[in-house]
Coordinates of C-alpha atoms in Angstrom, one line a residue:
M140 CA 0.0 0.0 0.0
A141 CA 1.5 3.3 -1.1
L142 CA 1.1 6.2 1.2
I143 CA 0.4 9.6 -0.2
A144 CA 3.3 12.0 0.0
P145 CA 3.1 14.7 2.7
R146 CA 1.6 18.0 1.8
V147 CA 3.0 21.2 3.3
T148 CA 0.8 24.2 3.6
A149 CA 2.2 27.6 4.6
G150 CA 0.7 29.5 7.5
L151 CA -2.3 31.8 6.8
P152 CA -1.9 35.6 6.5
A153 CA -2.6 37.4 9.8
D154 CA -6.1 38.6 8.8
D155 CA -7.2 35.1 7.7
A156 CA -5.6 33.5 10.8
G157 CA -7.4 35.9 13.1
T158 CA -10.8 35.3 11.4
L159 CA -10.3 31.5 11.7
A160 CA -9.2 31.7 15.3
R161 CA -12.4 33.6 16.2
A162 CA -14.5 31.1 14.4
L163 CA -12.8 28.2 16.2
R164 CA -13.2 29.7 19.6
D165 CA -15.5 27.4 21.7
S166 CA -16.4 25.4 18.5
N167 CA -16.9 21.7 18.8
D168 CA -18.9 21.1 15.6
I169 CA -17.2 21.0 12.2
T170 CA -19.4 20.5 9.2
V171 CA -17.9 20.2 5.7
F172 CA -19.4 20.5 2.2
V173 CA -18.5 17.9 -0.4
D174 CA -19.9 18.5 -3.8
G175 CA -22.6 20.7 -2.2
T176 CA -23.6 18.0 0.3
V177 CA -23.3 18.7 4.0
H178 CA -21.4 16.2 6.0
R179 CA -21.0 16.3 9.8
L180 CA -17.5 14.9 10.7
P181 CA -17.2 12.1 13.3
A182 CA -15.3 12.9 16.5
Q183 CA -11.9 11.7 15.5
A184 CA -12.0 13.5 12.1
R185 CA -13.4 16.6 13.8
D186 CA -10.6 16.7 16.3
A187 CA -8.0 16.3 13.6
V188 CA -9.5 19.1 11.4
V189 CA -9.9 21.4 14.4
D190 CA -6.3 20.8 15.4
L191 CA -5.2 21.5 11.8
L192 CA -7.3 24.7 11.6
A193 CA -6.1 25.9 15.0
R194 CA -2.5 25.6 13.9
L195 CA -3.3 27.5 10.7
S196 CA -5.1 30.1 12.8
R197 CA -1.9 30.7 14.7
G198 CA -0.1 31.3 11.4
E199 CA 1.8 28.0 11.6
A200 CA 2.8 26.1 8.5
V201 CA 1.4 22.5 8.7
T202 CA 2.3 19.2 7.1
V203 CA -0.4 16.6 6.5
S204 CA 0.7 13.0 5.9
S205 CA -0.5 9.5 6.4
V206 CA 0.9 7.1 9.0
E207 CA 0.4 3.4 8.6
E208 CA -0.1 1.7 11.9
M209 CA 2.7 -0.6 13.0
L210 CA 1.7 -3.4 15.3
T211 CA 3.6 -5.4 17.9
T212 CA 3.6 -9.1 17.2
S213 CA 1.3 -9.7 20.1
R214 CA -1.3 -7.2 18.8
A215 CA -0.9 -8.5 15.2
A216 CA -1.4 -12.1 16.4
E217 CA -4.5 -11.0 18.3
L218 CA -5.9 -9.2 15.3
A219 CA -5.3 -12.3 13.1
G220 CA -6.7 -14.7 15.7
I221 CA -3.5 -16.8 15.8
S222 CA -0.9 -17.4 18.4
H223 CA 2.1 -15.1 18.9
T224 CA 4.5 -18.0 18.3
Y225 CA 2.7 -19.0 15.0
L226 CA 3.0 -15.4 13.8
R227 CA 6.7 -15.1 14.7
N228 CA 7.3 -18.3 12.8
M229 CA 5.5 -16.9 9.7
T230 CA 7.6 -13.7 9.9
D231 CA 10.7 -15.9 10.1
R232 CA 9.6 -17.8 7.0
G233 CA 8.9 -14.5 5.2
E234 CA 5.2 -15.2 4.9
I235 CA 4.4 -11.9 6.6
P236 CA 6.7 -8.9 6.2
V237 CA 8.2 -7.6 9.3
E238 CA 10.3 -4.5 10.3
Y239 CA 12.6 -4.3 13.2
R240 CA 12.8 -1.4 15.7
G241 CA 16.0 -2.5 17.4
T242 CA 15.3 -6.1 18.4
H243 CA 11.5 -5.6 18.4
R244 CA 9.4 -6.8 15.4
R245 CA 6.8 -4.5 14.0
I246 CA 4.2 -5.6 11.5
R247 CA 2.1 -3.3 9.3
Q248 CA -1.6 -3.6 10.0
S249 CA -2.2 -3.7 6.2
A250 CA 0.1 -6.8 6.0
I251 CA -2.0 -8.6 8.6
L252 CA -5.3 -7.6 7.0
A253 CA -4.0 -8.8 3.6
W254 CA -2.9 -12.2 5.1
L255 CA -6.4 -12.5 6.7
E256 CA -8.1 -11.8 3.4
T257 CA -5.9 -14.4 1.6
Q258 CA -6.9 -17.0 4.3
R259 CA -10.6 -16.1 3.8
R260 CA -10.3 -16.3 0.0
K261 CA -8.6 -19.7 0.3
E262 CA -11.5 -20.9 2.6
R263 CA -14.1 -19.6 0.1
E264 CA -12.4 -21.3 -2.8
A265 CA -12.1 -24.6 -0.9
A266 CA -15.8 -24.4 0.0
A267 CA -16.7 -23.5 -3.6
D268 CA -14.7 -26.5 -4.9
G269 CA -16.9 -28.7 -2.7
G270 CA -13.8 -29.8 -0.9
T271 CA -14.2 -31.1 2.6
H272 CA -10.8 -29.9 3.6
A273 CA -11.1 -26.1 4.0
A274 CA -7.8 -24.3 4.7
G275 CA -6.9 -24.2 8.3
T276 CA -9.1 -27.2 9.5
N277 CA -8.0 -30.3 11.3
D278 CA -9.5 -33.6 10.4
A279 CA -9.5 -36.9 12.2
G280 CA -8.0 -39.7 10.2
S281 CA -9.5 -43.2 10.1
D282 CA -7.0 -44.3 12.7
G283 CA -8.2 -41.5 15.1
S284 CA -5.1 -39.3 14.5
V285 CA -5.5 -35.6 13.8
T286 CA -4.0 -34.3 10.6
E287 CA -3.6 -30.7 9.6
S288 CA -4.7 -29.2 6.3
A289 CA -2.4 -26.7 4.5
G290 CA -2.5 -23.2 5.9
G291 CA -3.8 -24.1 9.3
A292 CA -2.5 -23.3 12.7
G293 CA -2.1 -26.6 14.5
A294 CA -1.9 -27.5 18.1
A295 CA 1.8 -27.9 17.9
D296 CA 2.3 -24.1 17.5
G297 CA -0.7 -23.1 19.7
G298 CA -2.5 -21.5 16.7
A299 CA -6.1 -20.8 17.2
G300 CA -6.9 -20.5 13.5
L301 CA -9.3 -17.9 12.1
R302 CA -12.2 -16.8 14.2

């Protein structure tokens, strides 16, 4: 996923900054018009826009950029519904890209979401093919032993599979 390049905007002229500062004073409702349609911003977006406007009202230059969320392996494993150990093994094998911050692994949220979508797609394809062995399932063999299908998180690594 490519992030959009940061955009730098110069501070507003003093007159415009003063007008904006007066408009923002004691304001907690930001409404925007998109193609002539009124949209009320949700709280998080409103707070970000108010912060941006407040900085501009003080005559500050601002930079707007995207930041992709980096997850710890514990948080990424929780999001994926798999064990921390299974996730670490997948990063070791290169199945999920990882970045290091010192000795700590960080995983992009988009990488986990892409992996989850791949797993779901494999399950849908297996179901559409009429196969009884959907990805990530364990089946009991005729001798009572448990075998693991491809792509699953087995008991040996503590994986919980998809939820």
